[in-house]
Structure formats: C-alpha cells, structure tokens
Amino acid sequence: MTGFPSDDVPELARGVHDMGGLPGGPVDRHEHAVSLWEKRVDALLVLLTRKGVFSVDELRNAIERLGAEAYTAMSYYERWTASIAWNLMQRGVITADELGKRMAEIEAEGRQ
Amino acid sequence: MSHTHDHDHDHHHPAGSAPQRHPFQPDDPPPTGHYQLMAVALRELLIEKGVLGADEIRAQIERMDARGPHLGAKVVAKAWSDPAYKARLLADGPKACAELGIELDGMRLTVVEDKPALHNLIVCTLCSCYPRALLGLPPAWYKSADYRKRAVREPRAVLKEFGTELAATTAVRVHDSTAELRYIVLPLRPAGTEGWSEEKLAGLVTRDTMIGVTLPKAG
Amino acid sequence: MTPAARLSVKRFKPGQAVRVRRAFPPGHIRTPIYIRGAAGVIERDCGDCVNAEERAFARSGLPALPLYRVRFRQQEIWPGYDGPDSDSIEIEIYANWLEPA
C-alpha cells in the first residue's frame, strides 16, 4: 500500500454514499426551505424509529443499496421515502401490492 | 379515505420562506412526483393500520419546526458568559442543555471548542448526521455531495467558499460525524463584545458558526 | 451466538496509538473507506454503543461495542494535503475496526 490510505481503496468496494475525499465542485450554498411533504416524511421516519418499527441503521442501509444512479438522481427525502417503503415491506408492516394500489388511487384522485 | 390526511398547511413555513426550489442542484433535483405519491400512500397506510396517528405526525412536524439554531445560540451565549457552564457543556452536552430547558431526546451532543489556534468544522461524509435536536433540520448544502466529499479533504478551500479565511497558524480540525455522537462548534467569542448580555451575544451565533463554516462577528 | 458476539472487543485508552483495519467487507459500515488502513490516536472513549453493522439488518445490535473518537493527521491521510501539519480529522470508529498500532 502507498503512504496514503485514502488513495488506495478498491473502488468496487466503495458504496456510493461513502464519498468523503472524492473530488467535488463548489458547494451550492443556496438555502432551500423544507417543503411540507418532506417534513411529513421526516416525521414518519422519526416516529417509526422511535416506536421501534425499524431502526435508523436500516433506513441508511436501504438508501445505500439504491444503486449509484438512483442515489445520485434522487433528492434527499426521495431517498428516505424509498427506504421507508422498503423497510416497512421488509418488516411486514405493508405489502408491495397495497402500496402500489394505494399510489395508483392517490394519483387518480389527486390527493396529497 | 381522503379524510385520513392531516391538514397541516403552509403556516409551518416561516413567513417569507414558502417552499421554494432553486432551479437546479445536482444533489437536490425537483421531485419526480413518484416519491411524493409514495410518501402520501405510506402516511395513509400507516395511519389506517394504526401504526401512527395523524395527530402524532402533525405534532412531530411542529416539534421539529420549533427547533432551530436559536436553541444552539442560547447554549453558546451562555457558555461565553459563564465559564463554569462552559466547562459543564464541554463535559456533558445533553445535561448542560437540560439546564437551559432544552431536551435533546437522547441525542448525544458533543461540543467541540474553538481555540485561538484551532478551528473546528463538522461534516457527515456517510449521510447527513446533524444535531437536529439542537439546530433543527440541516441546510441543503450540509447534505450535498460536494460538501460531504470536500469538507474532509480540503476543509480550508471549503471554508474559503463560505468566506472564512484562517491563518496558516490556525489548525483546522474536521469532525466526521460517523456514528452516535452529534456535534456543534463552540466558536470563539468575538472581540468587542465585553459586557454584552447573553441575549445580545446569542444574536451573533448563527447556524453556520455552530457547524464551523463561518465565524461569529461583532457588528 | 449472534455474529456480533463473536467480534473481538478491544479496549483502548485516550492517547493510545491505533490503526484502522484495512478491510472492505460488504454491508452497512460506519467506518468511511478513506480512513481504512490509517494510523491515529484515541481521542476519547465514547462508551459502548449499539452495533450499527448488525442493527442495519434488523437485529438488535447487541452486544454493544465500544465506540472511540480517533484523531488522525490530515497530512497522513490525503496525498498533497493543502494545510499545515497541525490540521487533523476526528472520526467515531467502533472497536471492531481498530487494532493497536
């Protein structure tokens, strides 16, 4: 190995989330207000983990397994939403079928 | 079915900051709609199954909205004014916050102190760990890929982008928040603030000074 | 016996020299990849914490693991680091990732 641990990692072993030290551009310092749908997702996660339905480590684990393309393309709370859905299915709280049907129904009725 | 959603409207946004999206930011693209639908469906299903209550969700949003950098500013101003409090804060963050009536819900707050020749900076490279119970939700830039990538490797260049230039004689210490602890920076009290009240001092302490990307300035 | 119980648990003291294991397992790992293989010094013992690598897979994360904050010199981590010798980075690392240096 070289003198620099950071310079000598097998890139295939690097998760997309594990980005410390990679080259990046200027930090976009614009402020973004958190929208209501994002706050609701945030609240769902806090309450679900507080009740022990699943843990924050499971939230992160599923986010890390979205795949590089999806991870990069999705916004922060989109990633959370996908992970919450995955973990609720994993834990048997909801089924894929009822989630899919409910989404179609909401879309058809324009609910929010 | 349509009556199960809660009715928390835009009054949760502080005046003048209705939800806005910057035109384009790679790490924060506009929602596709797919995940918003999913989020609505999840909320409805969880309420119907009795896993969560609509009121509980609303209350949690209100609890988060009530949290913000003003809490951290109060803690910092107190530490600037009272050396004994500062010592207690550095030794046990949650206990020292509780003294001021700030409950951290089990968050393990760790306060890192700037010194004349030491500047601290907080990042979470793996996700977005942030002292939410004390500072509220993190800003978008803190969660952005560019900040997470660069803050550990070129902290001085990142600081410069925030307008913070440090002397080469000042050491920079980066804290990568990887596990259970959550951090705020206790910045140096600016010169020219002798005799100021805690309230006036708190006015100098912004969110960014407690993340360590900027320095508090008097006047 | 859970997989976590088989992990060897080491206790370190503040000031002790340690090295982060240079390993690249799959899973949910809270040791950033850039620091694996690096040598540092224990800054503080954070007590025992639930094992996130285990809890990420819906297990209890018990027994808890000692968690340490470890300080590293930036110039030893990054090639061409642009800053003085005194610049440092501190990271929380679980005991199963540390060895005496």
Short mmCIF file of C-alpha atoms in Angstrom, two decimals:
data_model
loop_
_atom_site.label_atom_id
_atom_site.label_comp_id
_atom_site.label_asym_id
_atom_site.label_seq_id
_atom_site.Cartn_x
_atom_site.Cartn_y
_atom_site.Cartn_z
CA MET A 1 0.00 0.00 0.00
CA THR A 2 1.06 3.60 -0.58
CA GLY A 3 1.62 6.08 2.23
CA PHE A 4 -1.92 7.38 1.80
CA PRO A 5 -4.78 5.09 2.82
CA SER A 6 -7.33 7.28 1.06
CA ASP A 7 -5.57 6.87 -2.26
CA ASP A 8 -5.53 3.12 -2.24
CA VAL A 9 -9.06 1.75 -1.90
CA PRO A 10 -10.66 -0.84 -4.17
CA GLU A 11 -13.22 1.31 -5.94
CA LEU A 12 -15.62 -1.61 -6.35
CA ALA A 13 -15.86 -1.80 -2.57
CA ARG A 14 -16.82 1.86 -2.25
CA GLY A 15 -20.51 2.46 -1.60
CA VAL A 16 -21.99 5.43 -3.47
CA HIS A 17 -22.73 7.11 -0.14
CA ASP A 18 -19.13 6.74 1.10
CA MET A 19 -17.90 9.84 -0.72
CA GLY A 20 -15.58 11.58 1.74
CA GLY A 21 -12.46 12.82 -0.07
CA LEU A 22 -13.72 12.38 -3.63
CA PRO A 23 -13.34 15.35 -5.96
CA GLY A 24 -16.31 17.70 -5.91
CA GLY A 25 -17.41 21.08 -7.20
CA PRO A 26 -18.17 24.30 -5.36
CA VAL A 27 -20.65 23.90 -2.51
CA ASP A 28 -24.07 25.29 -3.53
CA ARG A 29 -24.89 27.42 -0.52
CA HIS A 30 -28.42 28.41 -1.56
CA GLU A 31 -30.95 27.95 1.20
CA HIS A 32 -33.88 25.63 0.48
CA ALA A 33 -36.98 25.66 2.60
CA VAL A 34 -38.01 22.14 3.54
CA SER A 35 -41.41 21.57 1.95
CA LEU A 36 -44.41 20.08 3.71
CA TRP A 37 -44.20 16.69 2.01
CA GLU A 38 -40.55 16.46 3.08
CA LYS A 39 -41.40 17.38 6.67
CA ARG A 40 -44.04 14.67 6.69
CA VAL A 41 -41.52 12.09 5.51
CA ASP A 42 -39.11 13.28 8.17
CA ALA A 43 -41.81 12.92 10.81
CA LEU A 44 -42.73 9.40 9.61
CA LEU A 45 -39.13 8.27 10.00
CA VAL A 46 -38.67 9.82 13.43
CA LEU A 47 -41.88 8.24 14.72
CA LEU A 48 -41.29 4.82 13.13
CA THR A 49 -37.80 4.55 14.57
CA ARG A 50 -38.93 5.87 17.96
CA LYS A 51 -41.59 3.13 18.07
CA GLY A 52 -39.04 0.52 17.07
CA VAL A 53 -40.77 -0.41 13.79
CA PHE A 54 -37.30 -0.27 12.24
CA SER A 55 -34.03 1.47 13.02
CA VAL A 56 -32.20 4.41 11.51
CA ASP A 57 -29.44 1.97 10.53
CA GLU A 58 -31.97 0.07 8.44
CA LEU A 59 -33.04 3.38 6.87
CA ARG A 60 -29.43 4.09 5.88
CA ASN A 61 -28.73 0.55 4.78
CA ALA A 62 -31.57 0.56 2.26
CA ILE A 63 -30.53 4.02 1.00
CA GLU A 64 -27.01 2.74 0.45
CA ARG A 65 -28.43 -0.07 -1.67
CA LEU A 66 -30.45 2.09 -4.05
CA GLY A 67 -27.69 1.92 -6.63
CA ALA A 68 -25.38 4.74 -7.65
CA GLU A 69 -27.58 6.12 -10.38
CA ALA A 70 -30.72 6.33 -8.26
CA TYR A 71 -28.82 7.60 -5.21
CA THR A 72 -27.39 10.46 -7.24
CA ALA A 73 -30.59 11.30 -9.12
CA MET A 74 -32.97 11.24 -6.15
CA SER A 75 -33.40 14.10 -3.71
CA TYR A 76 -32.70 13.62 -0.03
CA TYR A 77 -36.29 12.92 1.05
CA GLU A 78 -36.99 10.85 -2.05
CA ARG A 79 -34.24 8.52 -0.84
CA TRP A 80 -35.82 8.47 2.61
CA THR A 81 -39.24 7.70 1.13
CA ALA A 82 -37.91 4.79 -0.92
CA SER A 83 -36.09 3.42 2.12
CA ILE A 84 -39.05 3.78 4.48
CA ALA A 85 -41.21 1.89 1.96
CA TRP A 86 -38.59 -0.84 1.61
CA ASN A 87 -38.20 -1.25 5.36
CA LEU A 88 -41.95 -1.33 6.01
CA MET A 89 -42.21 -4.16 3.47
CA GLN A 90 -39.17 -5.90 4.94
CA ARG A 91 -40.75 -5.72 8.40
CA GLY A 92 -44.12 -6.91 7.14
CA VAL A 93 -45.97 -3.70 8.02
CA ILE A 94 -47.18 -3.16 4.46
CA THR A 95 -47.13 -5.20 1.26
CA ALA A 96 -45.89 -4.14 -2.15
CA ASP A 97 -49.35 -4.76 -3.52
CA GLU A 98 -51.19 -2.46 -1.14
CA LEU A 99 -48.58 0.27 -1.55
CA GLY A 100 -48.79 0.09 -5.35
CA LYS A 101 -52.58 0.10 -5.37
CA ARG A 102 -52.74 2.98 -2.93
CA MET A 103 -50.29 5.04 -5.00
CA ALA A 104 -52.39 4.50 -8.13
CA GLU A 105 -55.52 5.52 -6.24
CA ILE A 106 -53.91 8.67 -4.86
CA GLU A 107 -52.64 9.63 -8.28
CA ALA A 108 -56.06 9.10 -9.85
CA GLU A 109 -57.76 11.22 -7.18
CA GLY A 110 -55.03 13.84 -6.95
CA ARG A 111 -54.77 13.55 -3.17
CA GLN A 112 -51.83 14.86 -1.20
CA MET B 1 -60.07 7.53 2.61
CA SER B 2 -59.41 11.09 1.57
CA HIS B 3 -60.22 12.26 5.08
CA THR B 4 -57.26 10.49 6.65
CA HIS B 5 -54.67 13.03 5.60
CA ASP B 6 -53.72 15.68 8.09
CA HIS B 7 -54.27 19.32 7.35
CA ASP B 8 -51.03 20.98 8.25
CA HIS B 9 -50.72 23.71 5.67
CA ASP B 10 -48.15 26.29 4.80
CA HIS B 11 -48.26 28.02 8.17
CA HIS B 12 -45.40 25.72 9.13
CA HIS B 13 -43.10 27.70 6.91
CA PRO B 14 -41.66 30.80 8.49
CA ALA B 15 -43.05 33.98 6.97
CA GLY B 16 -41.44 34.86 3.69
CA SER B 17 -39.94 31.45 3.11
CA ALA B 18 -42.70 29.50 1.42
CA PRO B 19 -41.35 26.31 -0.18
CA GLN B 20 -39.02 27.28 -2.95
CA ARG B 21 -36.71 25.28 -5.05
CA HIS B 22 -33.54 26.54 -6.52
CA PRO B 23 -33.73 25.94 -10.30
CA PHE B 24 -31.23 23.12 -10.41
CA GLN B 25 -28.91 21.48 -7.96
CA PRO B 26 -27.47 18.06 -8.73
CA ASP B 27 -27.98 16.66 -5.25
CA ASP B 28 -31.45 18.13 -4.84
CA PRO B 29 -33.38 17.60 -8.07
CA PRO B 30 -37.06 18.54 -8.15
CA PRO B 31 -39.33 15.68 -7.01
CA THR B 32 -40.48 13.44 -9.80
CA GLY B 33 -43.84 13.08 -8.19
CA HIS B 34 -43.42 9.32 -7.89
CA TYR B 35 -41.94 9.53 -4.42
CA GLN B 36 -44.37 12.19 -3.30
CA LEU B 37 -47.18 9.80 -4.20
CA MET B 38 -45.36 7.07 -2.34
CA ALA B 39 -44.99 9.31 0.71
CA VAL B 40 -48.71 10.10 0.73
CA ALA B 41 -49.53 6.41 0.37
CA LEU B 42 -47.18 5.45 3.20
CA ARG B 43 -48.68 8.04 5.51
CA GLU B 44 -52.24 6.90 4.75
CA LEU B 45 -51.44 3.22 5.16
CA LEU B 46 -49.57 3.74 8.43
CA ILE B 47 -52.46 5.75 9.87
CA GLU B 48 -55.08 3.21 8.72
CA LYS B 49 -53.13 0.34 10.21
CA GLY B 50 -52.85 2.21 13.49
CA VAL B 51 -49.05 2.27 13.39
CA LEU B 52 -49.03 6.07 13.57
CA GLY B 53 -51.68 8.65 14.34
CA ALA B 54 -52.38 11.69 12.17
CA ASP B 55 -52.11 13.89 15.25
CA GLU B 56 -48.84 12.29 16.17
CA ILE B 57 -47.40 13.12 12.74
CA ARG B 58 -48.63 16.68 12.98
CA ALA B 59 -47.19 17.05 16.48
CA GLN B 60 -43.83 15.72 15.33
CA ILE B 61 -43.70 18.26 12.49
CA GLU B 62 -44.50 21.01 14.98
CA ARG B 63 -41.79 19.74 17.31
CA MET B 64 -39.21 19.88 14.51
CA ASP B 65 -40.42 23.31 13.37
CA ALA B 66 -39.92 24.61 16.91
CA ARG B 67 -36.30 23.52 16.86
CA GLY B 68 -33.67 25.65 15.25
CA PRO B 69 -30.35 27.43 15.63
CA HIS B 70 -31.84 29.77 18.25
CA LEU B 71 -31.52 26.87 20.72
CA GLY B 72 -27.85 26.33 19.96
CA ALA B 73 -27.25 30.09 20.06
CA LYS B 74 -28.65 30.23 23.58
CA VAL B 75 -26.29 27.47 24.68
CA VAL B 76 -23.25 29.11 23.07
CA ALA B 77 -24.04 32.55 24.50
CA LYS B 78 -24.40 31.04 27.97
CA ALA B 79 -21.05 29.26 27.59
CA TRP B 80 -19.42 32.53 26.51
CA SER B 81 -20.80 34.30 29.56
CA ASP B 82 -20.32 31.66 32.25
CA PRO B 83 -17.03 29.71 32.42
CA ALA B 84 -18.46 27.15 34.84
CA TYR B 85 -21.35 26.48 32.44
CA LYS B 86 -18.89 26.17 29.55
CA ALA B 87 -16.97 23.51 31.47
CA ARG B 88 -20.19 21.58 32.12
CA LEU B 89 -21.23 21.93 28.46
CA LEU B 90 -17.94 20.54 27.18
CA ALA B 91 -18.10 17.68 29.69
CA ASP B 92 -21.73 16.69 29.09
CA GLY B 93 -23.65 18.43 26.28
CA PRO B 94 -27.11 16.95 26.90
CA LYS B 95 -27.00 17.69 30.64
CA ALA B 96 -25.87 21.27 30.08
CA CYS B 97 -28.67 21.78 27.54
CA ALA B 98 -31.19 20.38 30.00
CA GLU B 99 -30.09 23.08 32.47
CA LEU B 100 -31.46 25.61 29.98
CA GLY B 101 -34.65 23.62 29.48
CA ILE B 102 -33.53 22.19 26.12
CA GLU B 103 -34.31 18.48 25.88
CA LEU B 104 -32.31 16.59 23.25
CA ASP B 105 -34.40 13.38 23.15
CA GLY B 106 -31.41 11.14 23.73
CA MET B 107 -29.17 12.83 21.16
CA ARG B 108 -25.54 12.63 22.32
CA LEU B 109 -24.48 16.22 21.84
CA THR B 110 -20.74 16.76 21.80
CA VAL B 111 -19.45 20.32 21.89
CA VAL B 112 -16.07 20.99 20.30
CA GLU B 113 -14.38 24.21 21.34
CA ASP B 114 -12.53 26.60 19.06
CA LYS B 115 -9.26 27.97 20.46
CA PRO B 116 -7.21 30.92 19.24
CA ALA B 117 -5.10 28.48 17.17
CA LEU B 118 -7.73 25.78 16.50
CA HIS B 119 -10.82 25.88 14.32
CA ASN B 120 -13.40 23.06 14.25
CA LEU B 121 -15.61 22.04 11.32
CA ILE B 122 -18.44 19.48 11.26
CA VAL B 123 -19.43 17.16 8.41
CA CYS B 124 -21.06 13.77 7.95
CA THR B 125 -19.49 12.15 4.90
CA LEU B 126 -21.60 8.96 5.00
CA CYS B 127 -25.07 10.52 5.26
CA SER B 128 -26.24 13.69 6.99
CA CYS B 129 -25.84 13.23 10.75
CA TYR B 130 -26.59 16.61 12.31
CA PRO B 131 -27.52 17.86 15.79
CA ARG B 132 -31.18 18.23 14.79
CA ALA B 133 -32.50 18.34 18.33
CA LEU B 134 -30.44 21.47 18.91
CA LEU B 135 -30.18 23.17 15.48
CA GLY B 136 -33.26 21.91 13.63
CA LEU B 137 -33.07 20.33 10.19
CA PRO B 138 -29.75 20.63 8.35
CA PRO B 139 -29.35 23.07 5.46
CA ALA B 140 -29.34 21.60 1.95
CA TRP B 141 -25.65 22.31 1.46
CA TYR B 142 -24.72 20.28 4.53
CA LYS B 143 -26.41 17.25 2.93
CA SER B 144 -24.95 17.94 -0.52
CA ALA B 145 -22.45 15.62 -2.16
CA ASP B 146 -19.96 18.43 -2.75
CA TYR B 147 -19.79 19.39 0.92
CA ARG B 148 -19.58 15.76 2.04
CA LYS B 149 -16.83 15.00 -0.47
CA ARG B 150 -14.67 18.04 0.10
CA ALA B 151 -15.00 19.07 3.75
CA VAL B 152 -12.74 16.26 4.91
CA ARG B 153 -10.06 16.60 2.26
CA GLU B 154 -9.88 20.32 1.55
CA PRO B 155 -11.52 21.98 4.54
CA ARG B 156 -9.65 25.24 4.02
CA ALA B 157 -10.90 25.58 0.44
CA VAL B 158 -14.46 24.85 1.57
CA LEU B 159 -14.15 27.38 4.39
CA LYS B 160 -12.94 29.98 1.89
CA GLU B 161 -16.11 29.44 -0.17
CA PHE B 162 -18.07 30.37 2.95
CA GLY B 163 -15.94 33.49 3.29
CA THR B 164 -13.85 32.11 6.13
CA GLU B 165 -10.12 32.52 5.71
CA LEU B 166 -7.97 31.21 8.50
CA ALA B 167 -4.35 31.99 9.28
CA ALA B 168 -1.95 29.16 8.42
CA THR B 169 -1.06 29.15 12.12
CA THR B 170 -4.63 28.16 12.98
CA ALA B 171 -5.08 24.39 12.86
CA VAL B 172 -8.29 23.09 11.27
CA ARG B 173 -9.87 20.06 12.89
CA VAL B 174 -12.60 18.32 10.90
CA HIS B 175 -15.11 16.10 12.71
CA ASP B 176 -16.64 13.40 10.52
CA SER B 177 -19.87 12.51 12.32
CA THR B 178 -19.97 8.79 11.54
CA ALA B 179 -21.77 7.12 14.41
CA GLU B 180 -23.61 8.01 17.62
CA LEU B 181 -22.32 11.46 18.57
CA ARG B 182 -23.67 14.73 17.20
CA TYR B 183 -21.54 17.86 17.20
CA ILE B 184 -21.71 21.60 17.45
CA VAL B 185 -18.79 24.00 17.43
CA LEU B 186 -18.39 26.39 20.34
CA PRO B 187 -16.85 29.32 18.45
CA LEU B 188 -14.57 31.91 19.98
CA ARG B 189 -16.37 34.86 21.49
CA PRO B 190 -15.67 37.80 19.18
CA ALA B 191 -13.61 40.71 20.46
CA GLY B 192 -15.56 43.84 21.23
CA THR B 193 -18.43 42.04 22.96
CA GLU B 194 -17.32 42.70 26.53
CA GLY B 195 -20.23 43.38 28.80
CA TRP B 196 -22.84 42.15 26.31
CA SER B 197 -25.90 40.36 27.63
CA GLU B 198 -26.41 36.68 26.81
CA GLU B 199 -29.34 37.67 24.64
CA LYS B 200 -27.25 40.11 22.62
CA LEU B 201 -24.44 37.58 22.31
CA ALA B 202 -26.88 34.92 21.09
CA GLY B 203 -27.70 37.22 18.19
CA LEU B 204 -24.18 36.68 16.84
CA VAL B 205 -24.39 32.90 16.89
CA THR B 206 -25.74 31.58 13.60
CA ARG B 207 -26.33 28.03 12.43
CA ASP B 208 -23.25 28.22 10.22
CA THR B 209 -20.99 29.32 13.07
CA MET B 210 -22.07 26.23 15.02
CA ILE B 211 -21.29 23.96 12.05
CA GLY B 212 -17.97 25.77 11.82
CA VAL B 213 -18.15 27.12 8.27
CA THR B 214 -18.26 30.74 9.40
CA LEU B 215 -17.07 32.75 12.40
CA PRO B 216 -19.28 34.97 14.58
CA LYS B 217 -18.57 38.65 14.13
CA ALA B 218 -19.47 41.59 16.35
CA GLY B 219 -21.05 44.35 14.24
CA MET C 1 -24.33 -16.83 19.49
CA THR C 2 -25.00 -13.83 17.29
CA PRO C 3 -22.36 -12.80 14.79
CA ALA C 4 -21.73 -9.66 16.82
CA ALA C 5 -20.94 -11.63 19.94
CA ARG C 6 -18.06 -13.29 18.14
CA LEU C 7 -16.38 -9.96 17.36
CA SER C 8 -13.29 -9.43 19.39
CA VAL C 9 -13.75 -6.38 21.54
CA LYS C 10 -10.71 -4.33 22.36
CA ARG C 11 -10.42 -1.59 24.92
CA PHE C 12 -8.20 1.36 24.19
CA LYS C 13 -7.25 4.35 26.29
CA PRO C 14 -7.13 8.01 25.26
CA GLY C 15 -3.73 8.79 23.75
CA GLN C 16 -3.17 5.22 22.61
CA ALA C 17 -1.93 4.71 19.04
CA VAL C 18 -4.30 2.66 16.88
CA ARG C 19 -4.69 1.64 13.28
CA VAL C 20 -7.96 1.28 11.40
CA ARG C 21 -8.32 -2.17 9.89
CA ARG C 22 -7.75 -2.19 6.17
CA ALA C 23 -10.76 -4.24 5.17
CA PHE C 24 -13.55 -3.83 2.66
CA PRO C 25 -16.48 -6.05 3.61
CA PRO C 26 -19.91 -5.54 2.11
CA GLY C 27 -22.68 -4.41 4.46
CA HIS C 28 -23.58 -1.25 6.30
CA ILE C 29 -20.26 0.08 7.54
CA ARG C 30 -19.82 3.29 9.53
CA THR C 31 -16.05 3.42 9.05
CA PRO C 32 -15.52 5.65 5.99
CA ILE C 33 -13.48 3.96 3.27
CA TYR C 34 -10.95 6.82 3.11
CA ILE C 35 -9.69 6.08 6.62
CA ARG C 36 -9.23 2.30 6.38
CA GLY C 37 -5.61 1.43 6.99
CA ALA C 38 -4.78 4.79 8.60
CA ALA C 39 -2.97 5.23 11.90
CA GLY C 40 -4.30 7.60 14.55
CA VAL C 41 -4.63 8.24 18.26
CA ILE C 42 -7.59 7.59 20.53
CA GLU C 43 -9.14 10.95 21.42
CA ARG C 44 -11.86 9.60 23.72
CA ASP C 45 -13.78 6.52 24.70
CA CYS C 46 -17.46 7.13 23.88
CA GLY C 47 -18.66 4.11 25.83
CA ASP C 48 -20.49 1.11 24.43
CA CYS C 49 -22.87 1.72 21.55
CA VAL C 50 -25.30 -0.46 19.64
CA ASN C 51 -23.53 -2.15 16.75
CA ALA C 52 -24.85 -0.37 13.67
CA GLU C 53 -23.45 -3.03 11.32
CA GLU C 54 -25.82 -5.51 12.96
CA ARG C 55 -28.80 -3.26 13.59
CA ALA C 56 -28.78 -2.32 9.90
CA PHE C 57 -30.04 -5.86 9.24
CA ALA C 58 -32.93 -5.71 11.69
CA ARG C 59 -31.08 -7.40 14.54
CA SER C 60 -30.69 -5.89 17.98
CA GLY C 61 -27.13 -4.66 17.58
CA LEU C 62 -26.30 -6.22 20.94
CA PRO C 63 -23.89 -6.81 22.49
CA ALA C 64 -22.94 -3.16 22.23
CA LEU C 65 -19.47 -2.30 21.02
CA PRO C 66 -17.03 0.24 22.42
CA LEU C 67 -17.01 3.35 20.26
CA TYR C 68 -13.99 5.63 20.08
CA ARG C 69 -13.20 9.00 18.63
CA VAL C 70 -9.90 8.70 16.82
CA ARG C 71 -7.73 11.64 15.74
CA PHE C 72 -5.71 11.48 12.52
CA ARG C 73 -3.21 13.87 10.96
CA GLN C 74 -4.59 15.19 7.69
CA GLN C 75 -1.17 15.13 6.03
CA GLU C 76 -1.04 11.37 6.59
CA ILE C 77 -4.46 10.77 5.05
CA TRP C 78 -4.53 12.79 1.84
CA PRO C 79 -1.85 13.00 -0.85
CA GLY C 80 -0.91 16.63 -1.41
CA TYR C 81 -2.99 17.85 1.55
CA ASP C 82 -3.12 21.62 1.39
CA GLY C 83 -2.75 22.72 5.00
CA PRO C 84 -0.32 22.79 7.89
CA ASP C 85 0.98 19.79 9.74
CA SER C 86 -1.27 20.61 12.66
CA ASP C 87 -4.54 20.02 10.73
CA SER C 88 -6.43 16.98 11.95
CA ILE C 89 -9.56 14.95 11.46
CA GLU C 90 -11.54 13.10 14.11
CA ILE C 91 -13.83 10.18 13.37
CA GLU C 92 -16.01 7.90 15.50
CA ILE C 93 -14.88 4.32 14.99
CA TYR C 94 -16.21 1.12 16.55
CA ALA C 95 -13.78 -1.17 18.37
CA ASN C 96 -14.05 -3.98 15.81
CA TRP C 97 -12.36 -1.67 13.28
CA LEU C 98 -9.35 -0.79 15.45
CA GLU C 99 -6.08 -2.51 16.22
CA PRO C 100 -3.20 -1.36 18.41
CA ALA C 101 -0.62 0.41 16.19
#
